[in-house]
Coordinates of C-alpha atoms in Angstrom, one line a residue:
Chain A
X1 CA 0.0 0.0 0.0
X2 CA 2.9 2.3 0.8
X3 CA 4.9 1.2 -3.0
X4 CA 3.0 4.9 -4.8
X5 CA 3.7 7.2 -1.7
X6 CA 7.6 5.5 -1.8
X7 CA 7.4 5.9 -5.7
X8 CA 6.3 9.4 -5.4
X9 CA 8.5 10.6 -3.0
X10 CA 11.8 8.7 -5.1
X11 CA 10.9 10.6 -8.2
X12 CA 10.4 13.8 -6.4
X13 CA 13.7 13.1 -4.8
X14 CA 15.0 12.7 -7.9
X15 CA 13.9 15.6 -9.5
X16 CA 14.5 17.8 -6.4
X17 CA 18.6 15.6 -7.2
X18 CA 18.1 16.7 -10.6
X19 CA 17.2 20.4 -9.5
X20 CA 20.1 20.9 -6.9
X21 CA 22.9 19.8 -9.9
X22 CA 21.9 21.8 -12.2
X23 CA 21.9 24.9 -9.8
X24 CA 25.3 23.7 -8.0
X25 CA 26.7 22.8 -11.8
X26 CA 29.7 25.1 -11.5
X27 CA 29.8 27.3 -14.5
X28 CA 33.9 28.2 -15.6
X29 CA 34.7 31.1 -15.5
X30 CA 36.7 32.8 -17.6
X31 CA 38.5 36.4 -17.1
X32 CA 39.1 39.4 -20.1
X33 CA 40.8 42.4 -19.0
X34 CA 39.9 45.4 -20.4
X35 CA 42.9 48.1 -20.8
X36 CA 44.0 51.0 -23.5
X37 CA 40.6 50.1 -25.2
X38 CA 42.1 46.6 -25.4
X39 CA 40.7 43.2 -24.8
X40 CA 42.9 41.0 -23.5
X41 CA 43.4 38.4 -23.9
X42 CA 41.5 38.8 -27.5
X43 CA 41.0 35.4 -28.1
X44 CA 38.9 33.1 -25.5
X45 CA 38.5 29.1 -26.0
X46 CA 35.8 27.3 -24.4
X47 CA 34.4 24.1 -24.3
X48 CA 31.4 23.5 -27.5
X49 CA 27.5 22.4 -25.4
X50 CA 28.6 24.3 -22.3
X51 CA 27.2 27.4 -20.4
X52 CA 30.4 29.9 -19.1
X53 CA 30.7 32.6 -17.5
X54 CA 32.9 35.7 -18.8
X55 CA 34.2 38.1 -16.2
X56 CA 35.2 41.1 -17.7
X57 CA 37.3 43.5 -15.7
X58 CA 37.5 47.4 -17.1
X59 CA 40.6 48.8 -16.2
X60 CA 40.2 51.6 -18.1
X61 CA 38.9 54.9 -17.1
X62 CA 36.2 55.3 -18.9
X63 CA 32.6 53.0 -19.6
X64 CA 32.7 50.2 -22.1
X65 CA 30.1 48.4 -23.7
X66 CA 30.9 44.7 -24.5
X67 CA 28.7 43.7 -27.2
X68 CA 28.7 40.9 -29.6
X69 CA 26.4 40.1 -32.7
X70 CA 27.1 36.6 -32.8
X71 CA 26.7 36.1 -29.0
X72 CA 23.9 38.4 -28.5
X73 CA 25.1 39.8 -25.4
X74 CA 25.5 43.5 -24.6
X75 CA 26.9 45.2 -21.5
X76 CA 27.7 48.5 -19.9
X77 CA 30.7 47.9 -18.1
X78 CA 31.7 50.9 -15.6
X79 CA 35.3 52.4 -15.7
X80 CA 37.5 50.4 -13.3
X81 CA 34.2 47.9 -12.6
X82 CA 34.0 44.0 -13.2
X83 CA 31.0 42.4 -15.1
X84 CA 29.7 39.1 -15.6
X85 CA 28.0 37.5 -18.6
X86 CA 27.2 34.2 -19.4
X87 CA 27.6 32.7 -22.5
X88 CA 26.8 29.1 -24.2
X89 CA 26.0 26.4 -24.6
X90 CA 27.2 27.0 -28.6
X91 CA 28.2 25.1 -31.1
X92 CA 31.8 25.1 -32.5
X93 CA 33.2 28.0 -34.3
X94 CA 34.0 32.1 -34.0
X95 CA 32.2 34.4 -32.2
X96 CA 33.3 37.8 -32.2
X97 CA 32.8 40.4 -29.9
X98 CA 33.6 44.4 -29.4
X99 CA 33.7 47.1 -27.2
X100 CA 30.8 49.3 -28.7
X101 CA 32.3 52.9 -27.9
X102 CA 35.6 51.7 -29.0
X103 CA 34.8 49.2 -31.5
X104 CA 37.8 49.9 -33.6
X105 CA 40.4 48.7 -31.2
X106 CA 38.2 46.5 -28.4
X107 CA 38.2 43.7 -30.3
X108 CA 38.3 39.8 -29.8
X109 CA 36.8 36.3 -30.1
X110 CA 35.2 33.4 -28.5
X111 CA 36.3 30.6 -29.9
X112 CA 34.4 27.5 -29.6
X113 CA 36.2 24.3 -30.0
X114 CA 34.6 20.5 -29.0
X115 CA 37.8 19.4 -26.6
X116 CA 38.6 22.0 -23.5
X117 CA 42.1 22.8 -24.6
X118 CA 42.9 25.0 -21.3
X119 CA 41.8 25.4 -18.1
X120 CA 39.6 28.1 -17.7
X121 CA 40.8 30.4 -14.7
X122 CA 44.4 30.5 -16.4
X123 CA 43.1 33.4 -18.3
Chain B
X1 CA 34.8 58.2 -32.9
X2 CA 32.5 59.7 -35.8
X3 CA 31.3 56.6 -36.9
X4 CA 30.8 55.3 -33.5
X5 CA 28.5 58.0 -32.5
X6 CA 26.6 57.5 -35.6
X7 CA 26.1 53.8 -34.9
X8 CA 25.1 55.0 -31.0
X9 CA 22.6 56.8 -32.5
X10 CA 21.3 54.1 -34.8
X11 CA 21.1 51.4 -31.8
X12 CA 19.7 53.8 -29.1
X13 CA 18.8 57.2 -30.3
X14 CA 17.0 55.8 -33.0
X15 CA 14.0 53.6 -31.2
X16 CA 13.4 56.8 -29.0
X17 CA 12.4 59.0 -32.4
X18 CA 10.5 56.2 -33.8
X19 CA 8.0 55.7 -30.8
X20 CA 7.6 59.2 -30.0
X21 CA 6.5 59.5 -34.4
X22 CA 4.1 56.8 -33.9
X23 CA 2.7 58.2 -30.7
X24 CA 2.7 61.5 -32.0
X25 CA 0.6 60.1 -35.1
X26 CA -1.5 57.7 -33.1
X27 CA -2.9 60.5 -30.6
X28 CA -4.6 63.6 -31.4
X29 CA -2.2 66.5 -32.2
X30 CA -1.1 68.2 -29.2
X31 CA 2.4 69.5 -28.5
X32 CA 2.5 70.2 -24.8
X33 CA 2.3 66.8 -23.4
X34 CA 5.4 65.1 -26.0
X35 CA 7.3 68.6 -24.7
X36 CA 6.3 67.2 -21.1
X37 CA 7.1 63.8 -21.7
X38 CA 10.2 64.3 -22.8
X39 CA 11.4 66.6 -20.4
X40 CA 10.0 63.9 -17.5
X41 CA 11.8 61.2 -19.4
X42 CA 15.9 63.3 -19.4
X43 CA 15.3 63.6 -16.0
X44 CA 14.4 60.4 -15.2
X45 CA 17.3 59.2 -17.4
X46 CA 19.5 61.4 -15.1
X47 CA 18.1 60.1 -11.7
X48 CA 18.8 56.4 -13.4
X49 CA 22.4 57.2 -14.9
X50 CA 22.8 58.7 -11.3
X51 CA 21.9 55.7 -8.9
X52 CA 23.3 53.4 -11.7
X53 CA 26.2 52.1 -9.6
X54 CA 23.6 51.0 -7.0
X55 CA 21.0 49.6 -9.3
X56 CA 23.9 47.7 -10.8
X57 CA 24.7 46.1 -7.4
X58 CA 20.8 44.8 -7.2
X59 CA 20.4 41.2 -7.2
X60 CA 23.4 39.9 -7.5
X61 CA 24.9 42.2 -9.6
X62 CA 22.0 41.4 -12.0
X63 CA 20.2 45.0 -11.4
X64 CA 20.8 46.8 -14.8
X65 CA 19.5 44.0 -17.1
X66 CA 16.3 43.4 -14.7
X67 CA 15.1 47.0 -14.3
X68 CA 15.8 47.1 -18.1
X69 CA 13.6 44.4 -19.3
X70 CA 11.0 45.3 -16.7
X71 CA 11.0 48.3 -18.1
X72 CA 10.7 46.8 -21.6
X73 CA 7.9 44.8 -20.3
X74 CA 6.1 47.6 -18.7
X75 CA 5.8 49.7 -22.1
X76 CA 4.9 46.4 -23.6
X77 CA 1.8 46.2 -21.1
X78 CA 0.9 50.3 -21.3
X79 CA 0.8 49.7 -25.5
X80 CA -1.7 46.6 -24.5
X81 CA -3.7 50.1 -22.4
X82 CA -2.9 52.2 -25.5
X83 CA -5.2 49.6 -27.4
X84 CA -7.7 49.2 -24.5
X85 CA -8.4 52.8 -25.2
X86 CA -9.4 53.0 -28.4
X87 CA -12.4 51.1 -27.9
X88 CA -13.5 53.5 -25.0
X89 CA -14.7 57.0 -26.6
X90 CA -15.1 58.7 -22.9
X91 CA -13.1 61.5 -23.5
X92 CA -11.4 61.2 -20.0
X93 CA -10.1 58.3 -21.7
X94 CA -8.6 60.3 -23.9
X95 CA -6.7 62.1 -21.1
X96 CA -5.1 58.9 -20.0
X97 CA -4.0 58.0 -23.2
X98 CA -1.7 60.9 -23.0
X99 CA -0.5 59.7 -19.6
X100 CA 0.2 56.6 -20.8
X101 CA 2.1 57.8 -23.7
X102 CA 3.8 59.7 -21.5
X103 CA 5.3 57.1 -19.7
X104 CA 6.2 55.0 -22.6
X105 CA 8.2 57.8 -23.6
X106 CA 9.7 58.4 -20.0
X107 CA 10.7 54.5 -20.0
X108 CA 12.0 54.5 -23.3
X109 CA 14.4 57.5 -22.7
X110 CA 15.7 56.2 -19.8
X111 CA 16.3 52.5 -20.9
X112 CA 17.8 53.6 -24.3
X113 CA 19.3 57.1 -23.0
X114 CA 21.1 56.1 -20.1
X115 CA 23.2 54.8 -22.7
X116 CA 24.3 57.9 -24.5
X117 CA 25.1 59.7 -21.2
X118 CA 27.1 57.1 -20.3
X119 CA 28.7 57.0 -23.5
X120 CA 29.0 61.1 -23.8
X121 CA 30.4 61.4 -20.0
X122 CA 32.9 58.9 -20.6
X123 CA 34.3 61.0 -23.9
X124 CA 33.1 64.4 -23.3
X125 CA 36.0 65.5 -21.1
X126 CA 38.7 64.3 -23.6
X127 CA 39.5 67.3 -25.7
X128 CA 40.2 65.1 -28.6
X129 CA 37.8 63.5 -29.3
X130 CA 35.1 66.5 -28.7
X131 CA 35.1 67.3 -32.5
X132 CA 34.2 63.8 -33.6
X133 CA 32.2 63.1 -30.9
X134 CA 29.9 66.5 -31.9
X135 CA 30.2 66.1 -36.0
X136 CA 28.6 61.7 -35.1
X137 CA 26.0 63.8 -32.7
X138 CA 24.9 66.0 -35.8
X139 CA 25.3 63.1 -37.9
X140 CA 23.4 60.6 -36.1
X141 CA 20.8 63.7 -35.3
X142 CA 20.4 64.4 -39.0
X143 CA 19.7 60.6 -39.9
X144 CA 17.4 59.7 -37.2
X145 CA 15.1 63.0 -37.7
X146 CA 15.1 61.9 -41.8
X147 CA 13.7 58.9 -40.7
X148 CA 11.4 59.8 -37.8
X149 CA 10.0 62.4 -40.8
X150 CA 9.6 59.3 -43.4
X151 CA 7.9 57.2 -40.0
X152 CA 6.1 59.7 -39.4
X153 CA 4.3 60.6 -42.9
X154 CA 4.0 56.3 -43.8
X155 CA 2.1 56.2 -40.2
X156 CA -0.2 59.7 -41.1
X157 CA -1.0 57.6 -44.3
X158 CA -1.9 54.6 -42.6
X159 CA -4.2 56.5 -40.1
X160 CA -5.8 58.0 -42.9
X161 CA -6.8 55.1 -44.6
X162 CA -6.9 52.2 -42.1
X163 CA -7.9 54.7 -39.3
X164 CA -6.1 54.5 -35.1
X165 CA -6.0 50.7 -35.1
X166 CA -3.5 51.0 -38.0
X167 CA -1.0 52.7 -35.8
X168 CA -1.3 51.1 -32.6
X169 CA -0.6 48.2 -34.7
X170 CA 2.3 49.9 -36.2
X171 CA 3.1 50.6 -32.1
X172 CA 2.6 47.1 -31.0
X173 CA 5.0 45.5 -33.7
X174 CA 8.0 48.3 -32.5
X175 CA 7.3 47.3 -29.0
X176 CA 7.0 43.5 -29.2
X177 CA 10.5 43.9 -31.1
X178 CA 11.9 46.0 -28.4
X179 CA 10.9 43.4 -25.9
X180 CA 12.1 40.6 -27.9
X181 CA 15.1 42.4 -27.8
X182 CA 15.1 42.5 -24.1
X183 CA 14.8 38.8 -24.2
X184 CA 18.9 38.0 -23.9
X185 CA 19.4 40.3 -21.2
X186 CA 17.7 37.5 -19.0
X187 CA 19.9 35.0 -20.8
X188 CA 23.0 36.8 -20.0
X189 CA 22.3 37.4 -16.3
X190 CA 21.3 33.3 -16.1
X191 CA 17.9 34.4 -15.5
X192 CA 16.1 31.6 -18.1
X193 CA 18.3 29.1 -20.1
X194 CA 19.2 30.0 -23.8
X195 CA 16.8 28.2 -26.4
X196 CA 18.3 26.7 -29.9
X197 CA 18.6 29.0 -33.1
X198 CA 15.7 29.3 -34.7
X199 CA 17.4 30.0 -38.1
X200 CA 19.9 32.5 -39.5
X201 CA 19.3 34.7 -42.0
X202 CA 22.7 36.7 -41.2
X203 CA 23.7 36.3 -45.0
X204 CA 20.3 38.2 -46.4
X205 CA 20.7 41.0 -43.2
X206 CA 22.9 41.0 -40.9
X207 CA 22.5 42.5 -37.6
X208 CA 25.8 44.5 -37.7
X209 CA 24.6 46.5 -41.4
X210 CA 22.6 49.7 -41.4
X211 CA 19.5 47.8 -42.6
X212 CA 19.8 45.0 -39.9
X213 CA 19.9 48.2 -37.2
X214 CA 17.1 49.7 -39.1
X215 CA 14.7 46.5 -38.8
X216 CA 15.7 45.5 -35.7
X217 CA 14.7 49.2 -34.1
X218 CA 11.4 48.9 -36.6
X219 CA 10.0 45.5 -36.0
X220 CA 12.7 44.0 -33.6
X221 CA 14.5 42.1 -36.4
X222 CA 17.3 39.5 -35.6
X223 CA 19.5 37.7 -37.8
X224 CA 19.8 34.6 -35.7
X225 CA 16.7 34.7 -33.4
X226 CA 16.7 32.0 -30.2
X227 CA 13.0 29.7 -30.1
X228 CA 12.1 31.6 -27.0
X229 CA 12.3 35.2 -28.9
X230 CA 10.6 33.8 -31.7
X231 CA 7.5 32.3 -29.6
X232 CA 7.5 35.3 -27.4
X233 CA 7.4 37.5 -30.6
X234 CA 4.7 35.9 -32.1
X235 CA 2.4 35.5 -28.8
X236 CA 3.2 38.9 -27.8
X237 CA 1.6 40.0 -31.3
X238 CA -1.0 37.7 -31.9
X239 CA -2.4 37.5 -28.6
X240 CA -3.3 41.2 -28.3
X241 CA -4.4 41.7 -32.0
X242 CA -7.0 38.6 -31.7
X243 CA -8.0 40.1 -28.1
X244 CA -8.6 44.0 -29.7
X245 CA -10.3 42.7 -32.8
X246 CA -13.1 40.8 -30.9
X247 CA -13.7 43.5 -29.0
X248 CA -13.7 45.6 -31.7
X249 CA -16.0 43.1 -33.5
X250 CA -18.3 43.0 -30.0
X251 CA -18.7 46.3 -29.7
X252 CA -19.2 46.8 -33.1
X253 CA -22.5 44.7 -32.8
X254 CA -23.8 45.8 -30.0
X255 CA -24.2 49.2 -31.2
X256 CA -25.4 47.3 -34.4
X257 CA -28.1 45.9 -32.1
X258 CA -28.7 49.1 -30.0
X259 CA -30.0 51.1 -33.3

């Protein structure tokens, strides 16, 4: 009599399992600096299918805004202020991105490659 | 620094000029309250651009793209009032109408101005880049008035033949786009998880030429649009027109029955 009450309360278990990994999944991280209107580094690999998170830090003294076509991500970052933006899961291949007020200079790209071929905090 | 303050004025300057056409078609002429509205809406922009550090700090540091897309979301909902009141002919209707045009305006100038005094703050004090920085201003002024002209006559037009349901609609498509575009902000901050590509159409228009900036400000036009933008898109359009048009039907027979 008690087999759908145990049944229930496995699945929601489960679930509940389920819930808690996917909100304790740690995201990498992965660090630009922003200085002279520069991004570096310019060119960021990360792992194809996976959510990251990009920490820019503006070192400059005045008010970027990282944006990115490809990404679809935009964001004021504040003169000598760190942002965060998450990025992914994408699939393999270039992704370019720029700082919108200096867009002729703050340049660089996300590359997405299938096997992780750094670790992520050595940026 | 020319050619950036151009594009500024594309992205952000630009959706600002064509709601405040389409409102300024949609409602009976009157000056005082877009003069008003506008005013309200710098000053607002200043109080945001002010407290921005602290907004910023909100939610885990997730503060700018919230009170963004709620702001998004809130002109959305006072365009879905815009509707609700052309099928009321009280004049104190009328009234509100202007309030709530008022307030779209107010929101849209502080979610898309913020931008440009950030943007002019930042550069303004460097003496060399002042000339640039003012010839892009003129520039970017000179192309977004063109347009907001062109908007503006195309949207007369259409109220003249089609009558005030022809440019709400024209105001509903704008904002559904501007809210679609609001959509990644949520993505970025991990708010909702990103949805697949729905297709990419970057080698007909892409997002980065004049035209993609043009219909992405006009009917919220992506290149490579997520399935979530496209649902919300189409919902966020087709809902309200089926809703408006059986009203508009209802009432329509009712006074058909009344005589």
């Amino acid at each position: 009599m008690n087999k759908p009450v145990n049944k229930t309360f496995g699945c929601a278990a489960l679930f509940f399992g389920l819930f808690c990994q996917s909100i304790l999944a740690a995201v990498p991280e992965y660090h630009i600096q922003l200085k002279d209107h520069l991004f570096f580094p310019s060119r960021i690999i990360i792992p194809a299918n996976q959510k990251v998170k990009l920490v820019i830090d503006n070192q400059d003294n005045t008010p970027e805004e990282f944006d990115s076509f490809s990404l679809n991500r935009e964001k004021v970052i504040f003169a000598h202020r760190k942002a965060k933006i998450f990025i992914g899961p994408l699939k393999p291949g270039e992704y370019g991105f720029f700082g919108e007020y200096n867009p002729n200079t703050a340049r660089g790209t996300v590359i997405v490659e299938h096997s992780k071929k750094e670790s992520p905090d050595a940026n | 620094m020319l050619i950036n303050t151009v594009i500024l004025f594309l992205r952000d300057a630009l959706p600002i000029f064509v709601l405040v056409v389409y409102l300024y078609a949609h409602l009976p002429a009157s000056k005082l309250w877009l003069f008003f509205c506008l005013v309200a809406g710098a000053l607002l922009s200043l109080a945001y651009i002010n407290q921005i550090h602290i907004i910023g700090q909100w939610f885990d540091g997730n503060g700018i793209e919230l009170s963004l897309w709620l702001s998004q979301l809130l002109i959305y909902l006072l365009t879905l009032v815009l509707g609700y009141g052309l099928t009321r002919v009280q004049t104190s209707y009328q009234y509100f109408m202007f309030w709530v045009a008022g307030l779209m305006i107010s929101l849209t100038l502080v979610s898309k101005g913020s931008n440009f005094i950030l943007y002019f703050d930042g550069y303004l004090n460097q003496s060399n880049v002042l000339q640039p920085l003012l010839l892009g201003t003129f520039l970017g002024l000179g192309i977004c008035l063109s347009l907001a002209v062109l908007l503006y006559l195309a949207a007369q037009w259409l109220k003249q033949q089609f009558g005030p349901w022809a440019t709400w609609s024209l105001i509903l498509v704008y904002v559904t786009g501007q809210l679609v575009n609001a959509l990644p902000l949520l993505v970025q901050v991990d708010l909702i998880d990103p949805s697949a590509i729905a297709w990419s159409s970057q080698h007909l228009v892409s997002d980065e030429f004049e035209f993609g900036h043009l219909f992405n400000v006009l009917f919220g036009y992506q290149a490579a649009p997520s399935n979530a933008q496209v649902t919300v898109y189409v919902l966020a359009l087709l809902i309200p027109l089926a809703i408006f048009y059986w009203l508009k039907q209802r009432s329509a027979s009712q006074s058909g029955n009344k005589q």
